[in-house]
Amino acid sequence: MDSLNFSPVNAQSPIGIFDSGIGGLTVAAAVARKLPAERILYYGDTAHLPYGEKSPTALRSYAEGITDFLVSEGCKAVVIACNSASAVATASVKKRVGKSVPVIDVISPTAHYAGLKYGRGKIGVIATKATVNSRIYARRIGKYAPDAKVTMLATPLLVAMIEEGFFNNNISKAVIASYLDRANLRDIDALILGCTHFPLIKSEIRMHCAQRTEVIDSAEMIADRTAEALGKRGLLRGNAAGKAKPEHRFYVSDLTPSFSESTKIFFGKKLKLQQRNLWA
Ligand code: DGL
């Protein structure tokens, strides 16, 4: 593999965020809310999605390629805004960048939170096949809560359903019910939404779950972790007050009108996507 081309970073540098597609925009939106002065450089690898169906080897290679791009563009942090990539590629991304920039994955903060809070409880996780097969949540939660019972369910249909705009309707209600009523998700104390698409159906999931079940999504926690990591290195851009609105850039490896349309659902407003295929 070629050596990494690092650009020097400072507080003005952008925060790099990547996902398999546009679902990671839920994390980008949380980062933008938490750190309104920061510039974001987002990369959605739409040419290779769904990551949830790919092998760990393929995911590591995609994640490393995107990391090289973000770092060569001068990003001061790399946020892996995808559970499937976080599950199998965090270690290789960290190895690739060394100590030059912090790497924030979407799994550690939620696992830490749930492990500390539900040490002897039963924690459910819904995620893609890649994330479930990695058993990463059970391992990470087990570090903080060896006595917790962690049960995981792959729910790939939820991803496709959300991408097609089916939520807050009878179809999404039926699909959510058919997954969450499975025996291994019964009587859980907490349910981790282990996919960056799922914050969009959080309220529907909450309505379906028992009242005592806490529904946990990672977007806000990732934003907090990112702020913390940059703060420690003195790399925060400071308060938005008095500053021009930060310019964000949003790239995808394959651009179609439907991705552009869907940005509104995930980011809260329609974004201008630019095509940049790192594998062309
Ligand atoms: N972003 C992926 C995740 O969080 C879900 C979509 C996909 O499978 O590519 O796991």
Tab-separated table of C-alpha atoms and ligand atoms in Angstrom:
chain	number	residue	atom	x	y	z
A	1	MET	CA	0.000	0.000	0.000
A	2	ASP	CA	1.269	3.523	-0.792
A	3	SER	CA	2.360	5.712	2.090
A	4	LEU	CA	-0.100	8.296	3.345
A	5	ASN	CA	0.087	11.846	2.088
A	6	PHE	CA	-0.540	13.971	5.211
A	7	SER	CA	-1.470	17.625	4.929
A	8	PRO	CA	-0.712	19.749	7.998
A	9	VAL	CA	-3.787	20.373	10.153
A	10	ASN	CA	-4.868	23.272	12.342
A	11	ALA	CA	-8.097	24.507	13.936
A	12	GLN	CA	-9.359	25.720	10.538
A	13	SER	CA	-9.050	22.255	8.967
A	14	PRO	CA	-12.241	20.293	8.250
A	15	ILE	CA	-13.539	17.283	10.145
A	16	GLY	CA	-13.590	14.230	7.865
A	17	ILE	CA	-16.647	11.991	8.139
A	18	PHE	CA	-17.372	8.925	6.030
A	19	ASP	CA	-20.024	6.297	5.519
A	20	SER	CA	-21.072	3.775	2.904
A	21	GLY	CA	-23.592	6.287	1.632
A	22	ILE	CA	-25.702	9.068	2.966
A	23	GLY	CA	-26.932	7.442	6.213
A	24	GLY	CA	-23.837	8.820	7.950
A	25	LEU	CA	-25.276	12.285	7.351
A	26	THR	CA	-27.233	11.699	10.593
A	27	VAL	CA	-23.838	11.776	12.340
A	28	ALA	CA	-22.650	14.752	10.240
A	29	ALA	CA	-25.823	16.622	11.234
A	30	ALA	CA	-25.176	15.910	14.933
A	31	VAL	CA	-21.559	17.105	14.568
A	32	ALA	CA	-22.765	20.278	12.803
A	33	ARG	CA	-25.268	20.933	15.621
A	34	LYS	CA	-22.716	20.360	18.359
A	35	LEU	CA	-19.857	22.204	16.625
A	36	PRO	CA	-21.522	24.847	14.435
A	37	ALA	CA	-18.258	26.626	13.592
A	38	GLU	CA	-16.598	23.513	12.165
A	39	ARG	CA	-16.157	22.675	8.506
A	40	ILE	CA	-17.190	19.168	7.498
A	41	LEU	CA	-15.789	17.120	4.641
A	42	TYR	CA	-18.131	14.181	4.113
A	43	TYR	CA	-17.524	11.151	1.929
A	44	GLY	CA	-20.283	8.643	1.113
A	45	ASP	CA	-19.053	5.559	-0.709
A	46	THR	CA	-22.279	5.072	-2.658
A	47	ALA	CA	-20.499	3.050	-5.367
A	48	HIS	CA	-19.857	0.258	-2.842
A	49	LEU	CA	-22.956	0.304	-0.667
A	50	PRO	CA	-24.445	-1.537	1.119
A	51	TYR	CA	-21.420	-2.030	3.383
A	52	GLY	CA	-23.595	-4.224	5.589
A	53	GLU	CA	-23.419	-7.012	2.990
A	54	LYS	CA	-19.639	-6.791	2.345
A	55	SER	CA	-16.756	-8.868	3.713
A	56	PRO	CA	-14.391	-7.477	6.366
A	57	THR	CA	-11.549	-7.506	3.800
A	58	ALA	CA	-13.517	-5.371	1.344
A	59	LEU	CA	-14.657	-2.988	4.087
A	60	ARG	CA	-11.111	-2.482	5.351
A	61	SER	CA	-9.871	-1.696	1.881
A	62	TYR	CA	-12.676	0.852	1.229
A	63	ALA	CA	-12.192	2.463	4.652
A	64	GLU	CA	-8.441	2.819	4.159
A	65	GLY	CA	-8.912	4.359	0.697
A	66	ILE	CA	-11.381	6.927	2.035
A	67	THR	CA	-9.161	7.684	5.036
A	68	ASP	CA	-6.250	8.409	2.686
A	69	PHE	CA	-8.476	10.828	0.787
A	70	LEU	CA	-9.703	12.627	3.938
A	71	VAL	CA	-6.216	12.944	5.381
A	72	SER	CA	-4.727	14.133	2.099
A	73	GLU	CA	-7.462	16.803	2.002
A	74	GLY	CA	-6.172	18.036	5.362
A	75	CYS	CA	-8.892	16.709	7.691
A	76	LYS	CA	-8.080	17.112	11.378
A	77	ALA	CA	-10.147	14.086	12.465
A	78	VAL	CA	-11.594	10.980	10.824
A	79	VAL	CA	-15.090	10.008	11.958
A	80	ILE	CA	-16.193	6.550	10.784
A	81	ALA	CA	-19.928	7.289	10.582
A	82	CYS	CA	-20.861	3.733	9.660
A	83	ASN	CA	-21.360	0.833	12.033
A	84	SER	CA	-20.346	-1.819	9.499
A	85	ALA	CA	-17.032	-0.058	8.731
A	86	SER	CA	-16.488	0.783	12.418
A	87	ALA	CA	-17.052	-2.888	13.298
A	88	VAL	CA	-14.261	-4.279	11.135
A	89	ALA	CA	-12.053	-1.409	9.950
A	90	THR	CA	-11.441	0.877	12.949
A	91	ALA	CA	-8.139	-0.790	13.854
A	92	SER	CA	-6.795	-0.587	10.302
A	93	VAL	CA	-7.875	3.050	9.920
A	94	LYS	CA	-6.155	3.898	13.219
A	95	LYS	CA	-3.029	2.065	12.111
A	96	ARG	CA	-3.078	3.924	8.795
A	97	VAL	CA	-3.195	7.420	10.336
A	98	GLY	CA	-1.044	6.674	13.389
A	99	LYS	CA	-1.129	9.524	15.886
A	100	SER	CA	-1.523	12.227	13.244
A	101	VAL	CA	-5.301	12.673	13.612
A	102	PRO	CA	-7.900	11.219	15.987
A	103	VAL	CA	-10.158	8.462	14.659
A	104	ILE	CA	-13.670	8.281	16.101
A	105	ASP	CA	-15.822	5.212	15.467
A	106	VAL	CA	-19.558	4.926	16.071
A	107	ILE	CA	-19.493	1.813	18.237
A	108	SER	CA	-17.179	2.577	21.183
A	109	PRO	CA	-19.207	5.460	22.713
A	110	THR	CA	-22.535	3.572	22.677
A	111	ALA	CA	-20.951	0.351	23.944
A	112	HIS	CA	-19.288	2.308	26.760
A	113	TYR	CA	-22.516	4.077	27.710
A	114	ALA	CA	-24.686	0.935	27.590
A	115	GLY	CA	-22.097	-1.207	29.374
A	116	LEU	CA	-21.788	1.205	32.291
A	117	LYS	CA	-25.518	1.760	32.610
A	118	TYR	CA	-26.801	-1.802	32.147
A	119	GLY	CA	-23.989	-3.818	33.729
A	120	ARG	CA	-26.145	-6.799	34.650
A	121	GLY	CA	-28.971	-6.156	32.244
A	122	LYS	CA	-30.047	-7.375	28.837
A	123	ILE	CA	-28.993	-5.209	25.895
A	124	GLY	CA	-30.334	-5.700	22.368
A	125	VAL	CA	-28.583	-4.450	19.238
A	126	ILE	CA	-30.076	-4.112	15.761
A	127	ALA	CA	-27.601	-3.620	12.927
A	128	THR	CA	-26.455	-4.795	9.494
A	129	LYS	CA	-25.205	-8.335	8.832
A	130	ALA	CA	-21.565	-7.145	8.744
A	131	THR	CA	-21.906	-5.548	12.182
A	132	VAL	CA	-23.798	-8.481	13.707
A	133	ASN	CA	-21.368	-11.066	12.278
A	134	SER	CA	-18.410	-9.162	13.750
A	135	ARG	CA	-19.892	-9.569	17.281
A	136	ILE	CA	-18.225	-6.250	18.039
A	137	TYR	CA	-20.974	-4.901	20.311
A	138	ALA	CA	-20.897	-7.973	22.553
A	139	ARG	CA	-17.094	-7.734	22.816
A	140	ARG	CA	-17.010	-3.987	23.464
A	141	ILE	CA	-19.889	-4.003	25.965
A	142	GLY	CA	-18.310	-7.040	27.656
A	143	LYS	CA	-15.236	-4.928	28.436
A	144	TYR	CA	-17.323	-2.702	30.729
A	145	ALA	CA	-20.031	-5.162	31.704
A	146	PRO	CA	-18.922	-8.802	31.622
A	147	ASP	CA	-22.253	-9.840	33.169
A	148	ALA	CA	-24.482	-8.062	30.671
A	149	LYS	CA	-26.392	-10.210	28.199
A	150	VAL	CA	-26.041	-8.830	24.672
A	151	THR	CA	-28.324	-10.104	21.917
A	152	MET	CA	-27.942	-8.968	18.333
A	153	LEU	CA	-30.258	-9.086	15.345
A	154	ALA	CA	-29.427	-8.263	11.712
A	155	THR	CA	-32.178	-6.051	10.319
A	156	PRO	CA	-31.108	-5.321	6.717
A	157	LEU	CA	-34.630	-4.554	5.544
A	158	LEU	CA	-34.748	-1.496	7.799
A	159	VAL	CA	-31.886	0.083	5.822
A	160	ALA	CA	-33.577	-0.403	2.448
A	161	MET	CA	-36.915	0.696	3.884
A	162	ILE	CA	-35.518	3.998	5.176
A	163	GLU	CA	-33.592	4.675	1.964
A	164	GLU	CA	-36.815	4.281	0.027
A	165	GLY	CA	-38.497	6.808	2.306
A	166	PHE	CA	-40.705	4.301	4.110
A	167	PHE	CA	-40.908	5.506	7.657
A	168	ASN	CA	-43.622	6.877	9.916
A	169	ASN	CA	-46.177	4.839	8.008
A	170	ASN	CA	-47.922	1.463	8.212
A	171	ILE	CA	-45.227	-0.331	6.251
A	172	SER	CA	-42.412	0.784	8.553
A	173	LYS	CA	-44.580	-0.002	11.559
A	174	ALA	CA	-45.121	-3.576	10.346
A	175	VAL	CA	-41.443	-4.158	9.448
A	176	ILE	CA	-40.243	-2.743	12.783
A	177	ALA	CA	-42.732	-4.921	14.660
A	178	SER	CA	-41.747	-8.077	12.810
A	179	TYR	CA	-38.086	-7.566	13.752
A	180	LEU	CA	-38.488	-6.276	17.301
A	181	ASP	CA	-40.993	-8.946	18.309
A	182	ARG	CA	-38.372	-11.670	17.825
A	183	ALA	CA	-37.774	-13.729	20.947
A	184	ASN	CA	-34.170	-12.615	21.499
A	185	LEU	CA	-35.185	-8.938	21.657
A	186	ARG	CA	-37.851	-9.532	24.277
A	187	ASP	CA	-37.505	-8.083	27.799
A	188	ILE	CA	-34.471	-5.969	27.018
A	189	ASP	CA	-33.375	-3.025	29.171
A	190	ALA	CA	-31.829	-1.155	26.270
A	191	LEU	CA	-31.859	-1.348	22.482
A	192	ILE	CA	-28.836	0.019	20.612
A	193	LEU	CA	-29.541	1.341	17.141
A	194	GLY	CA	-26.391	-0.071	15.546
A	195	CYS	CA	-26.760	1.517	12.129
A	196	THR	CA	-26.425	5.129	11.086
A	197	HIS	CA	-29.794	5.042	9.267
A	198	PHE	CA	-31.775	4.158	12.358
A	199	PRO	CA	-31.999	7.550	14.128
A	200	LEU	CA	-34.659	8.305	11.493
A	201	ILE	CA	-36.946	5.627	12.913
A	202	LYS	CA	-35.985	6.124	16.552
A	203	SER	CA	-39.372	7.485	17.578
A	204	GLU	CA	-41.213	4.611	15.853
A	205	ILE	CA	-38.925	2.091	17.529
A	206	ARG	CA	-39.414	3.798	20.869
A	207	MET	CA	-43.186	3.563	20.436
A	208	HIS	CA	-42.919	-0.150	19.735
A	209	CYS	CA	-40.580	-0.971	22.638
A	210	ALA	CA	-41.661	-1.458	26.236
A	211	GLN	CA	-41.570	1.770	28.182
A	212	ARG	CA	-38.686	0.597	30.352
A	213	THR	CA	-36.462	-0.094	27.316
A	214	GLU	CA	-34.035	2.729	26.560
A	215	VAL	CA	-33.478	3.238	22.824
A	216	ILE	CA	-29.897	4.366	22.267
A	217	ASP	CA	-28.505	5.964	19.120
A	218	SER	CA	-24.946	7.083	18.684
A	219	ALA	CA	-25.158	10.333	16.684
A	220	GLU	CA	-25.033	12.759	19.637
A	221	MET	CA	-22.428	10.662	21.460
A	222	ILE	CA	-20.169	10.687	18.382
A	223	ALA	CA	-20.496	14.455	18.163
A	224	ASP	CA	-19.480	14.710	21.839
A	225	ARG	CA	-16.501	12.369	21.299
A	226	THR	CA	-15.385	14.363	18.263
A	227	ALA	CA	-15.540	17.627	20.228
A	228	GLU	CA	-13.597	16.022	23.066
A	229	ALA	CA	-10.878	14.604	20.774
A	230	LEU	CA	-10.371	17.923	18.976
A	231	GLY	CA	-10.514	19.905	22.229
A	232	LYS	CA	-7.710	17.768	23.695
A	233	ARG	CA	-5.501	18.622	20.727
A	234	GLY	CA	-6.405	22.328	20.736
A	235	LEU	CA	-7.987	21.913	17.296
A	236	LEU	CA	-11.504	23.285	17.852
A	237	ARG	CA	-12.431	26.102	15.502
A	238	GLY	CA	-14.074	28.101	18.270
A	239	ASN	CA	-17.416	29.738	18.590
A	240	ALA	CA	-19.579	30.310	15.521
A	241	ALA	CA	-20.582	33.782	16.709
A	242	GLY	CA	-19.132	36.462	14.473
A	243	LYS	CA	-17.775	33.921	11.987
A	244	ALA	CA	-19.026	33.317	8.481
A	245	LYS	CA	-21.058	30.092	8.203
A	246	PRO	CA	-18.608	27.228	7.752
A	247	GLU	CA	-18.463	25.713	4.297
A	248	HIS	CA	-19.056	21.990	4.194
A	249	ARG	CA	-18.206	19.675	1.300
A	250	PHE	CA	-20.124	16.495	0.536
A	251	TYR	CA	-18.704	13.882	-1.825
A	252	VAL	CA	-20.050	10.555	-3.017
A	253	SER	CA	-18.286	7.918	-5.098
A	254	ASP	CA	-21.330	7.497	-7.369
A	255	LEU	CA	-23.860	10.277	-7.790
A	256	THR	CA	-27.504	9.642	-8.671
A	257	PRO	CA	-30.517	11.961	-8.329
A	258	SER	CA	-32.009	9.736	-5.643
A	259	PHE	CA	-28.955	10.187	-3.368
A	260	SER	CA	-29.242	13.964	-3.761
A	261	GLU	CA	-32.968	13.824	-2.960
A	262	SER	CA	-32.410	11.675	0.144
A	263	THR	CA	-29.868	14.047	1.707
A	264	LYS	CA	-32.824	16.058	3.003
A	265	ILE	CA	-34.078	13.100	5.024
A	266	PHE	CA	-30.702	12.401	6.619
A	267	PHE	CA	-29.214	15.884	7.069
A	268	GLY	CA	-32.390	17.902	7.541
A	269	LYS	CA	-31.851	19.950	4.375
A	270	LYS	CA	-31.043	19.194	0.769
A	271	LEU	CA	-27.306	19.152	0.088
A	272	LYS	CA	-25.245	19.590	-3.023
A	273	LEU	CA	-23.347	16.342	-3.534
A	274	GLN	CA	-20.230	16.166	-5.697
A	275	GLN	CA	-19.061	12.993	-7.397
A	276	ARG	CA	-15.534	11.863	-6.571
A	277	ASN	CA	-14.764	8.244	-7.297
A	278	LEU	CA	-11.569	7.325	-5.475
A	279	TRP	CA	-11.455	3.950	-7.256
A	280	ALA	CA	-11.896	5.164	-10.842
B	1	DGL	N1	-24.120	2.806	7.102
B	1	DGL	C1	-24.276	1.395	7.300
B	1	DGL	C2	-24.092	1.072	8.796
B	1	DGL	O1	-24.204	1.943	9.657
B	1	DGL	C3	-25.636	0.894	6.845
B	1	DGL	C4	-25.838	0.950	5.359
B	1	DGL	C5	-25.010	-0.046	4.587
B	1	DGL	O2	-25.159	-1.268	4.788
B	1	DGL	O3	-24.201	0.403	3.777
B	1	DGL	O4	-23.814	-0.051	9.102
